[in-house]
Amino acid sequence: MSDYTVGIVGTGPHPDESDHDGYSMGYRHARSYRTVGGCRVDACTDVVSEHAKAFGDEFDLDGCVFTDLEEMLDTAEPDIVSICTPPSTHADLVETCARHDGVRAVHCEKPMATTFGESRRLVEVCDDADVQLTINLQNRCSDAAAEVKTVIEDGTIGDLERIEIGRQDLLQTGLHHIDLANYVMGDEPVEWILGQIDYPEEHVWYTDMAAEVQSLGMWEYESGVYALCSTGNGMDAVGSRTNRFVGTEGEIEFQLFDRYRIRTTKSGEWETVDVGGDHAQDEAIAVVVDALETDGDPIVSGERALGGTEIVFGVWESARRRSRVSLPLEIDDNPLEAMIEAGELPSA
């Protein structure tokens, strides 16, 4: 295997100093790269010099610590760049990396961006530059997710009829579960989406990314399988952090861990299945490196991530139009943010 060098963009504060684990994803990425043969973390950059220095000390980067991305790219010349900054910065950072001669792969944190147009842009600029783009929707890389997919394909719960999803919100937390639904469906196209949202008070991630307080979304896959997603105050209708796959002869519940539970019409009782396996984050980084080595099609590709992203923006667009929307989605903006700015979402 080739020896790939890695640069981390957006270290964030040390996890011990952070009040939100998502602000320190650079540490997670770096630790996962260390578990994969054939690559090493060589450099980092963060606009906060103290954060970059602490990261450099943690991972023994021997002075390859920067506060400017282009300086890091020119000096360290990494083969792979992991982007772990807030989503509003992703489009410009991905493009800067993709346009640099030395970069061969970009692995970007989710969500892809804060607008659908910029989310598409990530894929387009990397395609144009012939750079591998992957998005850190790591849970589809887990052994448990793979087994759930296989069990469903084997017909253990009969014909799959419906997928149910419950999570805190759509774009930040729910995207993992929507992506898992797409993974189980073989990233099958979605025909239409119908959605409604509630935004009675300010609700933001990363200081600048709005999220609905509650939503209810429904969509239909090309094969006729339906999906229902309930977030916020309604997530317990499905179960917090849950993907439920309902078939004609049983159902499966999966909550992003190394186990799932299954109940068939034959048994009538829930059975918990422990799968084990490596941590999903480690598995995702292994997929990134292996795909680069083999020129393969990574299961966390930007194109696949765009499918789940389109569903999120589709729910918001349906709420904006007050009608069902057909895909592909032909918008560039963020419907939720547009409605907030226009005062179209009444307060409670």
mmCIF file of N, CA and C in Angstrom, residues 6 8-16 18 20-36 41 55 58-59 82-84 107 109-110 136-139 167 172 176 206 241 256-257 279-286:
data_model
loop_
_atom_site.group_PDB
_atom_site.id
_atom_site.type_symbol
_atom_site.label_atom_id
_atom_site.label_comp_id
_atom_site.label_asym_id
_atom_site.label_seq_id
_atom_site.Cartn_x
_atom_site.Cartn_y
_atom_site.Cartn_z
ATOM 1 N N VAL A 6 -1.496 12.993 5.391
ATOM 2 C CA VAL A 6 -2.814 13.536 5.705
ATOM 3 C C VAL A 6 -2.673 14.894 6.386
ATOM 4 N N ILE A 8 -5.101 17.790 8.446
ATOM 5 C CA ILE A 8 -6.375 18.009 9.125
ATOM 6 C C ILE A 8 -6.694 19.502 9.103
ATOM 7 N N VAL A 9 -7.859 19.849 8.575
ATOM 8 C CA VAL A 9 -8.295 21.243 8.511
ATOM 9 C C VAL A 9 -9.408 21.448 9.533
ATOM 10 N N GLY A 10 -9.147 22.288 10.535
ATOM 11 C CA GLY A 10 -10.140 22.523 11.579
ATOM 12 C C GLY A 10 -9.951 21.549 12.725
ATOM 13 N N THR A 11 -8.929 21.775 13.529
ATOM 14 C CA THR A 11 -8.678 20.867 14.656
ATOM 15 C C THR A 11 -9.739 21.027 15.733
ATOM 16 N N GLY A 12 -10.208 22.264 15.912
ATOM 17 C CA GLY A 12 -11.082 22.541 17.033
ATOM 18 C C GLY A 12 -10.297 22.487 18.332
ATOM 19 N N PRO A 13 -10.952 22.771 19.446
ATOM 20 C CA PRO A 13 -10.274 22.677 20.746
ATOM 21 C C PRO A 13 -10.017 21.223 21.114
ATOM 22 N N HIS A 14 -9.090 21.012 22.020
ATOM 23 C CA HIS A 14 -8.872 19.664 22.530
ATOM 24 C C HIS A 14 -10.186 19.155 23.121
ATOM 25 N N PRO A 15 -10.546 17.899 22.877
ATOM 26 C CA PRO A 15 -11.825 17.372 23.396
ATOM 27 C C PRO A 15 -12.025 17.591 24.891
ATOM 28 N N ASP A 16 -10.931 17.587 25.660
ATOM 29 C CA ASP A 16 -11.046 17.811 27.100
ATOM 30 C C ASP A 16 -11.431 19.250 27.434
ATOM 31 N N SER A 18 -13.506 21.077 25.310
ATOM 32 C CA SER A 18 -14.666 21.432 24.498
ATOM 33 C C SER A 18 -15.960 21.029 25.183
ATOM 34 N N HIS A 20 -18.664 20.536 23.405
ATOM 35 C CA HIS A 20 -19.439 19.856 22.359
ATOM 36 C C HIS A 20 -18.488 18.995 21.547
ATOM 37 N N ASP A 21 -18.740 17.693 21.540
ATOM 38 C CA ASP A 21 -17.838 16.754 20.883
ATOM 39 C C ASP A 21 -17.675 17.055 19.399
ATOM 40 N N GLY A 22 -18.724 17.588 18.772
ATOM 41 C CA GLY A 22 -18.666 17.865 17.349
ATOM 42 C C GLY A 22 -17.685 18.952 16.974
ATOM 43 N N TYR A 23 -17.269 19.773 17.958
ATOM 44 C CA TYR A 23 -16.322 20.838 17.661
ATOM 45 C C TYR A 23 -14.884 20.323 17.574
ATOM 46 N N SER A 24 -14.665 19.091 17.936
ATOM 47 C CA SER A 24 -13.308 18.532 17.963
ATOM 48 C C SER A 24 -13.186 17.299 17.073
ATOM 49 N N MET A 25 -13.916 17.292 15.967
ATOM 50 C CA MET A 25 -13.891 16.125 15.083
ATOM 51 C C MET A 25 -12.518 15.896 14.466
ATOM 52 N N GLY A 26 -11.701 16.939 14.372
ATOM 53 C CA GLY A 26 -10.347 16.752 13.843
ATOM 54 C C GLY A 26 -9.571 15.723 14.633
ATOM 55 N N TYR A 27 -9.785 15.690 15.942
ATOM 56 C CA TYR A 27 -9.110 14.696 16.784
ATOM 57 C C TYR A 27 -9.604 13.297 16.453
ATOM 58 N N ARG A 28 -10.912 13.162 16.245
ATOM 59 C CA ARG A 28 -11.456 11.841 15.885
ATOM 60 C C ARG A 28 -10.865 11.348 14.564
ATOM 61 N N HIS A 29 -10.824 12.247 13.583
ATOM 62 C CA HIS A 29 -10.278 11.854 12.288
ATOM 63 C C HIS A 29 -8.822 11.412 12.443
ATOM 64 N N ALA A 30 -8.028 12.226 13.131
ATOM 65 C CA ALA A 30 -6.602 11.919 13.263
ATOM 66 C C ALA A 30 -6.383 10.585 13.969
ATOM 67 N N ARG A 31 -7.159 10.320 15.011
ATOM 68 C CA ARG A 31 -6.998 9.053 15.727
ATOM 69 C C ARG A 31 -7.379 7.874 14.846
ATOM 70 N N SER A 32 -8.367 8.066 13.986
ATOM 71 C CA SER A 32 -8.770 6.984 13.087
ATOM 72 C C SER A 32 -7.724 6.747 12.004
ATOM 73 N N TYR A 33 -7.126 7.823 11.484
ATOM 74 C CA TYR A 33 -6.054 7.632 10.497
ATOM 75 C C TYR A 33 -4.920 6.812 11.096
ATOM 76 N N ARG A 34 -4.688 6.976 12.377
ATOM 77 C CA ARG A 34 -3.612 6.222 13.031
ATOM 78 C C ARG A 34 -3.897 4.723 13.076
ATOM 79 N N THR A 35 -5.164 4.331 12.949
ATOM 80 C CA THR A 35 -5.507 2.906 12.985
ATOM 81 C C THR A 35 -5.391 2.247 11.610
ATOM 82 N N VAL A 36 -5.189 3.059 10.570
ATOM 83 C CA VAL A 36 -5.187 2.552 9.205
ATOM 84 C C VAL A 36 -3.757 2.498 8.671
ATOM 85 N N VAL A 41 -0.807 11.178 9.671
ATOM 86 C CA VAL A 41 -1.167 12.588 9.806
ATOM 87 C C VAL A 41 0.121 13.389 9.924
ATOM 88 N N PHE A 55 -3.191 20.650 18.989
ATOM 89 C CA PHE A 55 -3.353 19.470 18.135
ATOM 90 C C PHE A 55 -1.985 18.955 17.687
ATOM 91 N N GLU A 58 -0.424 17.118 20.441
ATOM 92 C CA GLU A 58 -1.096 15.837 20.685
ATOM 93 C C GLU A 58 -0.639 14.761 19.711
ATOM 94 N N PHE A 59 -0.414 15.158 18.450
ATOM 95 C CA PHE A 59 -0.108 14.172 17.406
ATOM 96 C C PHE A 59 1.323 14.276 16.878
ATOM 97 N N SER A 82 -8.570 16.058 5.508
ATOM 98 C CA SER A 82 -9.823 15.927 6.246
ATOM 99 C C SER A 82 -10.285 17.318 6.665
ATOM 100 N N ILE A 83 -11.513 17.666 6.302
ATOM 101 C CA ILE A 83 -12.071 18.976 6.635
ATOM 102 C C ILE A 83 -13.078 18.802 7.770
ATOM 103 N N CYS A 84 -12.749 19.399 8.911
ATOM 104 C CA CYS A 84 -13.528 19.197 10.133
ATOM 105 C C CYS A 84 -14.025 20.528 10.694
ATOM 106 N N HIS A 107 -11.748 14.349 2.510
ATOM 107 C CA HIS A 107 -12.741 13.706 3.369
ATOM 108 C C HIS A 107 -13.346 14.797 4.234
ATOM 109 N N GLU A 109 -16.362 16.544 6.777
ATOM 110 C CA GLU A 109 -17.399 16.297 7.778
ATOM 111 C C GLU A 109 -18.778 16.600 7.198
ATOM 112 N N LYS A 110 -19.784 15.959 7.753
ATOM 113 C CA LYS A 110 -21.168 16.280 7.408
ATOM 114 C C LYS A 110 -21.672 17.325 8.395
ATOM 115 N N ASN A 136 -18.137 12.279 5.815
ATOM 116 C CA ASN A 136 -18.001 11.438 7.002
ATOM 117 C C ASN A 136 -19.348 10.992 7.583
ATOM 118 N N LEU A 137 -20.111 10.295 6.752
ATOM 119 C CA LEU A 137 -21.323 9.607 7.221
ATOM 120 C C LEU A 137 -20.908 8.189 7.568
ATOM 121 N N GLN A 138 -20.166 8.085 8.653
ATOM 122 C CA GLN A 138 -19.406 6.880 8.965
ATOM 123 C C GLN A 138 -20.256 5.683 9.333
ATOM 124 N N ASN A 139 -21.501 5.911 9.766
ATOM 125 C CA ASN A 139 -22.284 4.786 10.291
ATOM 126 C C ASN A 139 -22.642 3.754 9.231
ATOM 127 N N ARG A 167 -35.000 11.343 15.201
ATOM 128 C CA ARG A 167 -33.769 12.004 15.630
ATOM 129 C C ARG A 167 -34.060 13.449 16.009
ATOM 130 N N GLN A 172 -28.304 17.992 10.896
ATOM 131 C CA GLN A 172 -27.132 17.717 11.713
ATOM 132 C C GLN A 172 -27.123 16.285 12.245
ATOM 133 N N HIS A 176 -27.514 11.265 9.549
ATOM 134 C CA HIS A 176 -26.918 9.931 9.711
ATOM 135 C C HIS A 176 -27.969 8.847 9.456
ATOM 136 N N TYR A 206 -23.574 25.199 15.486
ATOM 137 C CA TYR A 206 -22.327 25.866 15.074
ATOM 138 C C TYR A 206 -22.494 27.377 14.923
ATOM 139 N N ARG A 241 -32.896 8.353 18.066
ATOM 140 C CA ARG A 241 -31.704 7.756 17.436
ATOM 141 C C ARG A 241 -32.018 6.416 16.774
ATOM 142 N N LEU A 256 -27.361 2.846 15.589
ATOM 143 C CA LEU A 256 -25.993 3.332 15.335
ATOM 144 C C LEU A 256 -24.936 2.731 16.249
ATOM 145 N N PHE A 257 -25.212 1.625 16.871
ATOM 146 C CA PHE A 257 -24.198 0.984 17.693
ATOM 147 C C PHE A 257 -23.726 -0.294 16.994
ATOM 148 N N HIS A 279 -14.717 0.385 15.303
ATOM 149 C CA HIS A 279 -15.507 1.608 15.444
ATOM 150 C C HIS A 279 -15.838 2.152 14.064
ATOM 151 N N ALA A 280 -17.072 2.640 13.904
ATOM 152 C CA ALA A 280 -17.519 3.122 12.590
ATOM 153 C C ALA A 280 -16.622 4.222 12.038
ATOM 154 N N GLN A 281 -16.104 5.097 12.922
ATOM 155 C CA GLN A 281 -15.216 6.163 12.453
ATOM 156 C C GLN A 281 -13.935 5.590 11.867
ATOM 157 N N ASP A 282 -13.362 4.577 12.520
ATOM 158 C CA ASP A 282 -12.168 3.917 11.989
ATOM 159 C C ASP A 282 -12.469 3.243 10.659
ATOM 160 N N GLU A 283 -13.631 2.611 10.569
ATOM 161 C CA GLU A 283 -14.025 1.938 9.328
ATOM 162 C C GLU A 283 -14.155 2.940 8.189
ATOM 163 N N ALA A 284 -14.711 4.121 8.469
ATOM 164 C CA ALA A 284 -14.897 5.129 7.425
ATOM 165 C C ALA A 284 -13.548 5.607 6.880
ATOM 166 N N ILE A 285 -12.602 5.857 7.768
ATOM 167 C CA ILE A 285 -11.282 6.297 7.324
ATOM 168 C C ILE A 285 -10.593 5.192 6.527
ATOM 169 N N ALA A 286 -10.790 3.946 6.928
ATOM 170 C CA ALA A 286 -10.229 2.828 6.160
ATOM 171 C C ALA A 286 -10.819 2.785 4.756
#
